[in-house]
PDB file of C-alpha atoms in Angstrom:
ATOM      1  CA  MET A   1     -64.897  16.926 -52.514  1.00 46.00           C
ATOM      2  CA  ILE A   2     -62.707  13.918 -51.934  1.00 41.00           C
ATOM      3  CA  HIS A   3     -60.161  15.272 -54.415  1.00 44.00           C
ATOM      4  CA  ASN A   4     -59.965  18.590 -52.541  1.00 48.00           C
ATOM      5  CA  GLU A   5     -59.397  16.862 -49.176  1.00 47.00           C
ATOM      6  CA  SER A   6     -56.584  14.724 -50.594  1.00 50.00           C
ATOM      7  CA  THR A   7     -54.944  17.820 -52.113  1.00 51.00           C
ATOM      8  CA  VAL A   8     -55.077  19.646 -48.766  1.00 44.00           C
ATOM      9  CA  LYS A   9     -53.543  16.662 -46.952  1.00 50.00           C
ATOM     10  CA  LYS A  10     -50.790  16.391 -49.553  1.00 51.00           C
ATOM     11  CA  ARG A  11     -49.924  20.069 -49.184  1.00 55.00           C
ATOM     12  CA  THR A  12     -49.903  19.733 -45.398  1.00 54.00           C
ATOM     13  CA  ASN A  13     -47.550  16.760 -45.536  1.00 54.00           C
ATOM     14  CA  ASP A  14     -45.269  18.618 -47.980  1.00 55.00           C
ATOM     15  CA  ARG A  15     -45.082  21.568 -45.584  1.00 57.00           C
ATOM     16  CA  LYS A  16     -44.239  19.265 -42.645  1.00 54.00           C
ATOM     17  CA  SER A  17     -41.514  17.504 -44.613  1.00 57.00           C
ATOM     18  CA  LYS A  18     -40.015  20.856 -45.670  1.00 56.00           C
ATOM     19  CA  LYS A  19     -39.975  22.054 -42.050  1.00 57.00           C
ATOM     20  CA  GLU A  20     -38.302  18.824 -40.876  1.00 58.00           C
ATOM     21  CA  TYR A  21     -35.746  19.091 -43.663  1.00 52.00           C
ATOM     22  CA  ILE A  22     -34.956  22.701 -42.722  1.00 58.00           C
ATOM     23  CA  LEU A  23     -34.625  21.754 -39.026  1.00 52.00           C
ATOM     24  CA  ILE A  24     -32.250  18.907 -39.894  1.00 55.00           C
ATOM     25  CA  LEU A  25     -30.098  21.250 -42.008  1.00 52.00           C
ATOM     26  CA  VAL A  26     -29.963  23.823 -39.190  1.00 50.00           C
ATOM     27  CA  PHE A  27     -29.004  21.133 -36.641  1.00 49.00           C
ATOM     28  CA  VAL A  28     -26.249  19.716 -38.871  1.00 49.00           C
ATOM     29  CA  PHE A  29     -24.868  23.206 -39.537  1.00 51.00           C
ATOM     30  CA  ALA A  30     -24.828  24.084 -35.811  1.00 50.00           C
ATOM     31  CA  LEU A  31     -23.189  20.775 -34.927  1.00 47.00           C
ATOM     32  CA  SER A  32     -20.482  21.240 -37.584  1.00 51.00           C
ATOM     33  CA  CYS A  33     -19.751  24.756 -36.323  1.00 51.00           C
ATOM     34  CA  LEU A  34     -19.526  23.479 -32.736  1.00 43.00           C
ATOM     35  CA  LEU A  35     -17.160  20.655 -33.653  1.00 44.00           C
ATOM     36  CA  THR A  36     -14.990  22.985 -35.693  1.00 46.00           C
ATOM     37  CA  THR A  37     -14.748  25.389 -32.763  1.00 42.00           C
ATOM     38  CA  GLN A  38     -13.806  22.622 -30.313  1.00 42.00           C
ATOM     39  CA  VAL A  39     -11.198  21.123 -32.616  1.00 38.00           C
ATOM     40  CA  SER A  40      -9.588  24.469 -33.297  1.00 40.00           C
ATOM     41  CA  ALA A  41      -9.635  25.350 -29.575  1.00 40.00           C
ATOM     42  CA  THR A  42      -8.062  22.084 -28.448  1.00 43.00           C
ATOM     43  CA  GLY A  43      -5.337  21.848 -31.033  1.00 44.00           C
ATOM     44  CA  LEU A  44      -2.071  20.409 -29.718  1.00 42.00           C
ATOM     45  CA  THR A  45       1.304  20.273 -31.330  1.00 49.00           C
ATOM     46  CA  ILE A  46       3.858  17.712 -30.137  1.00 47.00           C
ATOM     47  CA  ASP A  47       7.416  17.990 -31.367  1.00 50.00           C
ATOM     48  CA  PHE A  48       9.325  14.712 -31.239  1.00 47.00           C
ATOM     49  CA  ASP A  49      12.999  15.551 -31.414  1.00 50.00           C
ATOM     50  CA  THR A  50      14.810  12.377 -32.417  1.00 48.00           C
ATOM     51  CA  THR A  51      18.208  14.060 -32.618  1.00 51.00           C
ATOM     52  CA  GLY A  52      18.435  14.499 -28.853  1.00 48.00           C
ATOM     53  CA  THR A  53      19.594  18.126 -29.061  1.00 49.00           C
ATOM     54  CA  ASP A  54      16.371  19.790 -27.889  1.00 47.00           C
ATOM     55  CA  GLY A  55      13.580  18.259 -25.835  1.00 48.00           C
ATOM     56  CA  LEU A  56      13.123  14.524 -25.358  1.00 50.00           C
ATOM     57  CA  GLY A  57      14.395  11.911 -27.743  1.00 58.00           C
ATOM     58  CA  THR A  58      12.459   8.817 -28.701  1.00 70.00           C
ATOM     59  CA  LEU A  59      14.198   6.550 -26.176  1.00 69.00           C
ATOM     60  CA  GLU A  60      13.941   9.096 -23.368  1.00 65.00           C
ATOM     61  CA  LEU A  61      10.250   9.588 -24.118  1.00 73.00           C
ATOM     62  CA  LEU A  62       9.709   5.824 -23.940  1.00 75.00           C
ATOM     63  CA  PHE A  63      11.458   5.660 -20.555  1.00 69.00           C
ATOM     64  CA  LEU A  64       9.327   8.575 -19.358  1.00 71.00           C
ATOM     65  CA  PHE A  65       6.090   6.765 -20.261  1.00 76.00           C
ATOM     66  CA  VAL A  66       7.297   3.590 -18.539  1.00 75.00           C
ATOM     67  CA  PHE A  67       8.206   5.559 -15.413  1.00 72.00           C
ATOM     68  CA  ILE A  68       4.790   7.253 -15.355  1.00 77.00           C
ATOM     69  CA  ALA A  69       3.065   3.862 -15.653  1.00 79.00           C
ATOM     70  CA  LEU A  70       5.129   2.334 -12.830  1.00 75.00           C
ATOM     71  CA  ALA A  71       5.218   5.416 -10.576  1.00 74.00           C
ATOM     72  CA  PRO A  72       2.217   4.440  -8.359  1.00 76.00           C
ATOM     73  CA  SER A  73       3.624   0.958  -7.716  1.00 77.00           C
ATOM     74  CA  LEU A  74       7.098   2.319  -7.014  1.00 74.00           C
ATOM     75  CA  LEU A  75       5.776   4.911  -4.578  1.00 74.00           C
ATOM     76  CA  LEU A  76       3.778   2.253  -2.718  1.00 79.00           C
ATOM     77  CA  MET A  77       6.793  -0.072  -2.522  1.00 83.00           C
ATOM     78  CA  VAL A  78       9.167   2.509  -1.000  1.00 85.00           C
ATOM     79  CA  THR A  79       6.756   3.819   1.631  1.00 87.00           C
ATOM     80  CA  CYS A  80       5.026   2.438   4.710  1.00 87.00           C
ATOM     81  CA  PHE A  81       1.817   1.708   2.768  1.00 90.00           C
ATOM     82  CA  THR A  82       2.510  -2.029   2.479  1.00 89.00           C
ATOM     83  CA  ARG A  83       2.658  -2.714   6.210  1.00 91.00           C
ATOM     84  CA  ILE A  84      -0.385  -0.567   6.994  1.00 91.00           C
ATOM     85  CA  VAL A  85      -2.742  -1.988   4.379  1.00 91.00           C
ATOM     86  CA  ILE A  86      -1.801  -5.601   5.228  1.00 91.00           C
ATOM     87  CA  VAL A  87      -2.409  -5.000   8.937  1.00 92.00           C
ATOM     88  CA  PHE A  88      -5.818  -3.474   8.215  1.00 91.00           C
ATOM     89  CA  SER A  89      -6.708  -6.482   6.066  1.00 90.00           C
ATOM     90  CA  PHE A  90      -5.664  -8.868   8.861  1.00 91.00           C
ATOM     91  CA  LEU A  91      -7.787  -6.894  11.320  1.00 90.00           C
ATOM     92  CA  ARG A  92     -10.864  -7.187   9.126  1.00 89.00           C
ATOM     93  CA  ASN A  93     -10.393 -10.931   8.753  1.00 88.00           C
ATOM     94  CA  ALA A  94      -9.706 -11.403  12.465  1.00 87.00           C
ATOM     95  CA  ILE A  95     -12.970  -9.726  13.437  1.00 86.00           C
ATOM     96  CA  GLY A  96     -14.851 -11.759  10.849  1.00 84.00           C
ATOM     97  CA  LEU A  97     -16.057  -8.935   8.632  1.00 81.00           C
ATOM     98  CA  ASN A  98     -15.405  -9.798   5.004  1.00 78.00           C
ATOM     99  CA  GLN A  99     -16.422  -6.521   3.369  1.00 79.00           C
ATOM    100  CA  THR A 100     -16.558  -4.063   6.268  1.00 81.00           C
ATOM    101  CA  PRO A 101     -14.793  -1.663   6.127  1.00 84.00           C
ATOM    102  CA  PRO A 102     -14.777  -1.818   2.305  1.00 86.00           C
ATOM    103  CA  ASN A 103     -11.529  -1.921   0.366  1.00 87.00           C
ATOM    104  CA  GLN A 104     -11.832   1.727  -0.663  1.00 89.00           C
ATOM    105  CA  VAL A 105     -11.954   2.835   2.965  1.00 89.00           C
ATOM    106  CA  ILE A 106      -8.995   0.661   3.967  1.00 89.00           C
ATOM    107  CA  ILE A 107      -6.855   1.839   1.051  1.00 89.00           C
ATOM    108  CA  GLY A 108      -7.812   5.481   1.615  1.00 89.00           C
ATOM    109  CA  LEU A 109      -6.998   5.312   5.328  1.00 89.00           C
ATOM    110  CA  ALA A 110      -3.703   3.555   4.570  1.00 89.00           C
ATOM    111  CA  LEU A 111      -2.766   6.218   2.000  1.00 88.00           C
ATOM    112  CA  PHE A 112      -3.411   9.167   4.300  1.00 89.00           C
ATOM    113  CA  LEU A 113      -1.710   7.448   7.228  1.00 90.00           C
ATOM    114  CA  SER A 114       1.273   6.746   4.955  1.00 88.00           C
ATOM    115  CA  LEU A 115       1.356  10.408   3.963  1.00 88.00           C
ATOM    116  CA  PHE A 116       1.342  11.398   7.642  1.00 90.00           C
ATOM    117  CA  ILE A 117       4.192   9.022   8.494  1.00 89.00           C
ATOM    118  CA  MET A 118       6.235   9.876   5.389  1.00 87.00           C
ATOM    119  CA  LYS A 119       5.922  13.648   5.827  1.00 89.00           C
ATOM    120  CA  PRO A 120       9.474  14.110   7.258  1.00 88.00           C
ATOM    121  CA  VAL A 121      10.910  12.150   4.325  1.00 88.00           C
ATOM    122  CA  VAL A 122       8.893  14.198   1.841  1.00 85.00           C
ATOM    123  CA  MET A 123      10.080  17.433   3.435  1.00 89.00           C
ATOM    124  CA  ASP A 124      13.716  16.298   3.203  1.00 87.00           C
ATOM    125  CA  ILE A 125      13.270  15.431  -0.473  1.00 84.00           C
ATOM    126  CA  GLN A 126      11.713  18.814  -1.136  1.00 85.00           C
ATOM    127  CA  GLU A 127      14.484  20.739   0.643  1.00 86.00           C
ATOM    128  CA  GLN A 128      17.425  18.744  -0.704  1.00 84.00           C
ATOM    129  CA  SER A 129      16.266  17.950  -4.221  1.00 82.00           C
ATOM    130  CA  VAL A 130      13.102  19.603  -5.529  1.00 80.00           C
ATOM    131  CA  GLU A 131      13.654  23.210  -4.443  1.00 83.00           C
ATOM    132  CA  PRO A 132      17.299  23.442  -5.652  1.00 84.00           C
ATOM    133  CA  TYR A 133      16.267  21.895  -8.963  1.00 79.00           C
ATOM    134  CA  MET A 134      13.390  24.369  -9.385  1.00 82.00           C
ATOM    135  CA  ARG A 135      15.860  27.220  -8.759  1.00 82.00           C
ATOM    136  CA  ASP A 136      18.190  25.746 -11.443  1.00 80.00           C
ATOM    137  CA  GLU A 137      20.936  25.258  -8.877  1.00 82.00           C
ATOM    138  CA  ILE A 138      21.448  21.553  -9.658  1.00 79.00           C
ATOM    139  CA  THR A 139      20.939  19.336 -12.680  1.00 82.00           C
ATOM    140  CA  GLN A 140      18.277  16.695 -13.120  1.00 76.00           C
ATOM    141  CA  GLN A 141      20.714  13.847 -12.456  1.00 81.00           C
ATOM    142  CA  VAL A 142      21.920  15.421  -9.212  1.00 82.00           C
ATOM    143  CA  ALA A 143      18.317  16.013  -8.139  1.00 81.00           C
ATOM    144  CA  LEU A 144      17.465  12.342  -8.685  1.00 80.00           C
ATOM    145  CA  GLU A 145      20.528  11.247  -6.719  1.00 82.00           C
ATOM    146  CA  ARG A 146      19.643  13.534  -3.811  1.00 83.00           C
ATOM    147  CA  MET A 147      16.053  12.319  -3.925  1.00 83.00           C
ATOM    148  CA  GLN A 148      17.169   8.751  -3.269  1.00 83.00           C
ATOM    149  CA  VAL A 149      19.065   9.565  -0.067  1.00 83.00           C
ATOM    150  CA  PRO A 150      16.069  10.231   2.283  1.00 85.00           C
ATOM    151  CA  LEU A 151      14.189   7.265   0.833  1.00 85.00           C
ATOM    152  CA  LYS A 152      17.167   4.947   1.341  1.00 85.00           C
ATOM    153  CA  GLU A 153      17.626   6.135   4.924  1.00 85.00           C
ATOM    154  CA  PHE A 154      13.942   5.526   5.686  1.00 87.00           C
ATOM    155  CA  MET A 155      13.920   2.070   4.093  1.00 87.00           C
ATOM    156  CA  LEU A 156      17.202   0.971   5.683  1.00 85.00           C
ATOM    157  CA  LYS A 157      15.938   1.945   9.150  1.00 86.00           C
ATOM    158  CA  GLN A 158      13.018  -0.465   8.647  1.00 86.00           C
ATOM    159  CA  THR A 159      15.065  -3.253   7.031  1.00 86.00           C
ATOM    160  CA  LYS A 160      16.260  -6.267   8.989  1.00 86.00           C
ATOM    161  CA  THR A 161      19.883  -7.311   8.764  1.00 83.00           C
ATOM    162  CA  ASP A 162      19.052 -10.842   7.606  1.00 85.00           C
ATOM    163  CA  ASP A 163      16.872  -9.569   4.769  1.00 83.00           C
ATOM    164  CA  LEU A 164      19.518  -7.097   3.650  1.00 83.00           C
ATOM    165  CA  ASN A 165      22.247  -9.748   3.746  1.00 82.00           C
ATOM    166  CA  LEU A 166      20.014 -12.082   1.736  1.00 84.00           C
ATOM    167  CA  PHE A 167      19.844  -9.721  -1.222  1.00 83.00           C
ATOM    168  CA  LEU A 168      23.474  -8.701  -0.806  1.00 80.00           C
ATOM    169  CA  SER A 169      24.503 -12.333  -1.121  1.00 81.00           C
ATOM    170  CA  LEU A 170      22.165 -12.879  -4.073  1.00 82.00           C
ATOM    171  CA  SER A 171      23.708  -9.904  -5.838  1.00 76.00           C
ATOM    172  CA  GLY A 172      27.231 -11.300  -5.363  1.00 73.00           C
ATOM    173  CA  VAL A 173      28.447  -8.882  -2.680  1.00 70.00           C
ATOM    174  CA  GLU A 174      30.973 -10.546  -0.379  1.00 62.00           C
ATOM    175  CA  ASP A 175      30.993  -7.962   2.426  1.00 63.00           C
ATOM    176  CA  LEU A 176      27.754  -8.616   4.301  1.00 63.00           C
ATOM    177  CA  ALA A 177      26.338  -6.164   6.801  1.00 62.00           C
ATOM    178  CA  THR A 178      26.630  -6.987  10.484  1.00 60.00           C
ATOM    179  CA  GLU A 179      24.252  -4.162  11.395  1.00 62.00           C
ATOM    180  CA  VAL A 180      21.974  -1.969   9.312  1.00 63.00           C
ATOM    181  CA  GLN A 181      23.354   1.572   9.539  1.00 65.00           C
ATOM    182  CA  PRO A 182      21.706   3.927   7.030  1.00 61.00           C
ATOM    183  CA  GLU A 183      24.621   6.380   7.083  1.00 61.00           C
ATOM    184  CA  SER A 184      27.134   3.763   5.970  1.00 63.00           C
ATOM    185  CA  LEU A 185      24.870   1.992   3.452  1.00 67.00           C
ATOM    186  CA  ARG A 186      23.786   4.940   1.336  1.00 68.00           C
ATOM    187  CA  ASP A 187      25.839   3.714  -1.614  1.00 72.00           C
ATOM    188  CA  LEU A 188      23.725   0.580  -2.000  1.00 78.00           C
ATOM    189  CA  GLY A 189      21.514   0.525  -5.068  1.00 79.00           C
ATOM    190  CA  LEU A 190      17.760   0.651  -4.958  1.00 78.00           C
ATOM    191  CA  GLU A 191      17.659  -2.794  -6.583  1.00 83.00           C
ATOM    192  CA  ILE A 192      18.967  -4.174  -3.259  1.00 84.00           C
ATOM    193  CA  VAL A 193      17.378  -1.809  -0.751  1.00 85.00           C
ATOM    194  CA  ILE A 194      13.784  -1.980  -2.060  1.00 87.00           C
ATOM    195  CA  PRO A 195      13.298  -5.806  -2.080  1.00 88.00           C
ATOM    196  CA  ALA A 196      15.015  -6.083   1.318  1.00 88.00           C
ATOM    197  CA  PHE A 197      12.719  -3.370   2.670  1.00 90.00           C
ATOM    198  CA  ILE A 198       9.583  -5.034   1.236  1.00 91.00           C
ATOM    199  CA  THR A 199      10.574  -8.420   2.695  1.00 91.00           C
ATOM    200  CA  SER A 200      11.034  -6.887   6.135  1.00 91.00           C
ATOM    201  CA  GLU A 201       7.722  -5.052   5.835  1.00 91.00           C
ATOM    202  CA  LEU A 202       5.874  -8.266   4.970  1.00 92.00           C
ATOM    203  CA  THR A 203       7.448 -10.046   7.938  1.00 91.00           C
ATOM    204  CA  ARG A 204       6.458  -7.282  10.358  1.00 91.00           C
ATOM    205  CA  ALA A 205       2.939  -7.039   8.913  1.00 91.00           C
ATOM    206  CA  PHE A 206       2.351 -10.779   9.309  1.00 93.00           C
ATOM    207  CA  THR A 207       3.701 -10.675  12.869  1.00 92.00           C
ATOM    208  CA  ILE A 208       1.307  -7.852  13.771  1.00 91.00           C
ATOM    209  CA  GLY A 209      -1.525  -9.759  12.083  1.00 90.00           C
ATOM    210  CA  PHE A 210      -0.801 -12.833  14.209  1.00 92.00           C
ATOM    211  CA  LEU A 211      -0.954 -10.750  17.377  1.00 91.00           C
ATOM    212  CA  LEU A 212      -4.238  -9.198  16.232  1.00 89.00           C
ATOM    213  CA  PHE A 213      -5.805 -12.611  15.693  1.00 90.00           C
ATOM    214  CA  LEU A 214      -5.114 -13.863  19.253  1.00 90.00           C
ATOM    215  CA  PRO A 215      -7.781 -11.965  21.288  1.00 88.00           C
ATOM    216  CA  PHE A 216     -10.483 -12.574  18.677  1.00 88.00           C
ATOM    217  CA  LEU A 217      -9.504 -16.246  18.457  1.00 88.00           C
ATOM    218  CA  ILE A 218      -9.948 -16.565  22.224  1.00 88.00           C
ATOM    219  CA  ILE A 219     -13.458 -15.106  21.951  1.00 87.00           C
ATOM    220  CA  ASP A 220     -14.317 -17.600  19.196  1.00 82.00           C
ATOM    221  CA  MET A 221     -13.085 -20.501  21.339  1.00 86.00           C
ATOM    222  CA  ILE A 222     -15.062 -19.349  24.384  1.00 86.00           C
ATOM    223  CA  VAL A 223     -18.260 -18.925  22.379  1.00 83.00           C
ATOM    224  CA  ALA A 224     -17.816 -22.274  20.627  1.00 82.00           C
ATOM    225  CA  SER A 225     -17.224 -24.157  23.897  1.00 83.00           C
ATOM    226  CA  THR A 226     -20.213 -22.410  25.515  1.00 81.00           C
ATOM    227  CA  LEU A 227     -22.520 -23.372  22.675  1.00 78.00           C
ATOM    228  CA  MET A 228     -21.319 -26.961  22.771  1.00 79.00           C
ATOM    229  CA  SER A 229     -21.903 -27.197  26.519  1.00 79.00           C
ATOM    230  CA  MET A 230     -25.425 -25.822  26.048  1.00 78.00           C
ATOM    231  CA  GLY A 231     -26.162 -28.341  23.314  1.00 75.00           C
ATOM    232  CA  MET A 232     -26.576 -25.740  20.575  1.00 73.00           C
ATOM    233  CA  MET A 233     -24.608 -27.648  17.965  1.00 70.00           C
ATOM    234  CA  MET A 234     -26.434 -26.239  14.936  1.00 72.00           C
ATOM    235  CA  LEU A 235     -25.914 -22.578  15.830  1.00 72.00           C
ATOM    236  CA  PRO A 236     -22.837 -21.048  14.063  1.00 75.00           C
ATOM    237  CA  PRO A 237     -20.315 -19.808  16.651  1.00 73.00           C
ATOM    238  CA  SER A 238     -19.078 -17.060  14.323  1.00 74.00           C
ATOM    239  CA  MET A 239     -22.530 -15.431  14.247  1.00 78.00           C
ATOM    240  CA  ILE A 240     -22.685 -15.340  18.068  1.00 79.00           C
ATOM    241  CA  SER A 241     -19.085 -14.215  18.594  1.00 81.00           C
ATOM    242  CA  LEU A 242     -19.182 -11.362  16.074  1.00 83.00           C
ATOM    243  CA  PRO A 243     -21.077  -8.888  18.341  1.00 84.00           C
ATOM    244  CA  PHE A 244     -18.713  -9.666  21.238  1.00 85.00           C
ATOM    245  CA  LYS A 245     -15.642  -9.082  19.043  1.00 86.00           C
ATOM    246  CA  LEU A 246     -17.043  -5.796  17.795  1.00 86.00           C
ATOM    247  CA  MET A 247     -17.876  -4.721  21.350  1.00 87.00           C
ATOM    248  CA  LEU A 248     -14.367  -5.618  22.536  1.00 85.00           C
ATOM    249  CA  PHE A 249     -12.740  -3.688  19.699  1.00 84.00           C
ATOM    250  CA  VAL A 250     -14.888  -0.589  20.231  1.00 87.00           C
ATOM    251  CA  VAL A 251     -14.610  -0.575  24.045  1.00 87.00           C
ATOM    252  CA  ALA A 252     -10.825  -0.951  23.867  1.00 86.00           C
ATOM    253  CA  ASP A 253     -10.655   1.953  21.354  1.00 85.00           C
ATOM    254  CA  GLY A 254      -9.072  -0.394  18.872  1.00 85.00           C
ATOM    255  CA  TRP A 255      -8.727   1.983  15.923  1.00 88.00           C
ATOM    256  CA  SER A 256      -6.804   4.571  17.924  1.00 89.00           C
ATOM    257  CA  LEU A 257      -4.549   1.945  19.486  1.00 90.00           C
ATOM    258  CA  LEU A 258      -3.845   0.278  16.155  1.00 89.00           C
ATOM    259  CA  ILE A 259      -3.085   3.522  14.313  1.00 89.00           C
ATOM    260  CA  GLU A 260      -0.885   4.740  17.169  1.00 89.00           C
ATOM    261  CA  MET A 261       1.014   1.451  17.192  1.00 89.00           C
ATOM    262  CA  LEU A 262       1.541   1.564  13.419  1.00 89.00           C
ATOM    263  CA  ALA A 263       2.737   5.168  13.473  1.00 88.00           C
ATOM    264  CA  LYS A 264       5.169   4.555  16.347  1.00 87.00           C
ATOM    265  CA  SER A 265       6.510   1.373  14.777  1.00 86.00           C
ATOM    266  CA  PHE A 266       8.258   3.441  12.093  1.00 85.00           C
ATOM    267  CA  TYR A 267       9.998   5.883  14.446  1.00 77.00           C
TER     268      TYR A 267
END
């Protein structure tokens, strides 16, 4: 009786192991078929032409990868993004909010506001450079040269004369500019125009930040003096002044005023 029960259990276990083995084989076969299908469907052939006759050569391909890696930074440095994002950061610190609005919101708002302000420049680049190049009317080199003209005009309009003369003198140019005129300074290289433009943008952003700090600083001083006169020395003035600063900013419609001021400061 005991021998029969052990035989039945052994047969049952053998059947279970055979079923598991068959299921494993089916799963492996299906997975191999799926991987084979995906690999064959996503095949890609890249032809590296090192002779330079057709396609991109090795050196040109390397420059292309470097340009793609630096493109976001270059686009941010030649647009109005720098001034806008610095002013928003100063505003957050002036109110006393360390993480509100969060960095993602500030950067997103600065990007879309930059796109709104830079729209005329983008349209000029599209009409003068991109569309003729897409119609095969001009070469790639001519398209790049035409693309620089609207950007240079925009940056030179926002560049201070002292900042431009600083980089002109550092580059060894003897004829310094007495006045920034974009029409007469188009021949300047981007290696001079871009750092001069960024320096001017930082100066203007810090000036706007100083002006933003003044009304909120006055509120902090009033609250601090009031607490001292009432003998509340242990109560933090920043905690009491924060609601008043928020109320002042909301009642004065601060976001609309700030965005309007930033947009008009470029034109």
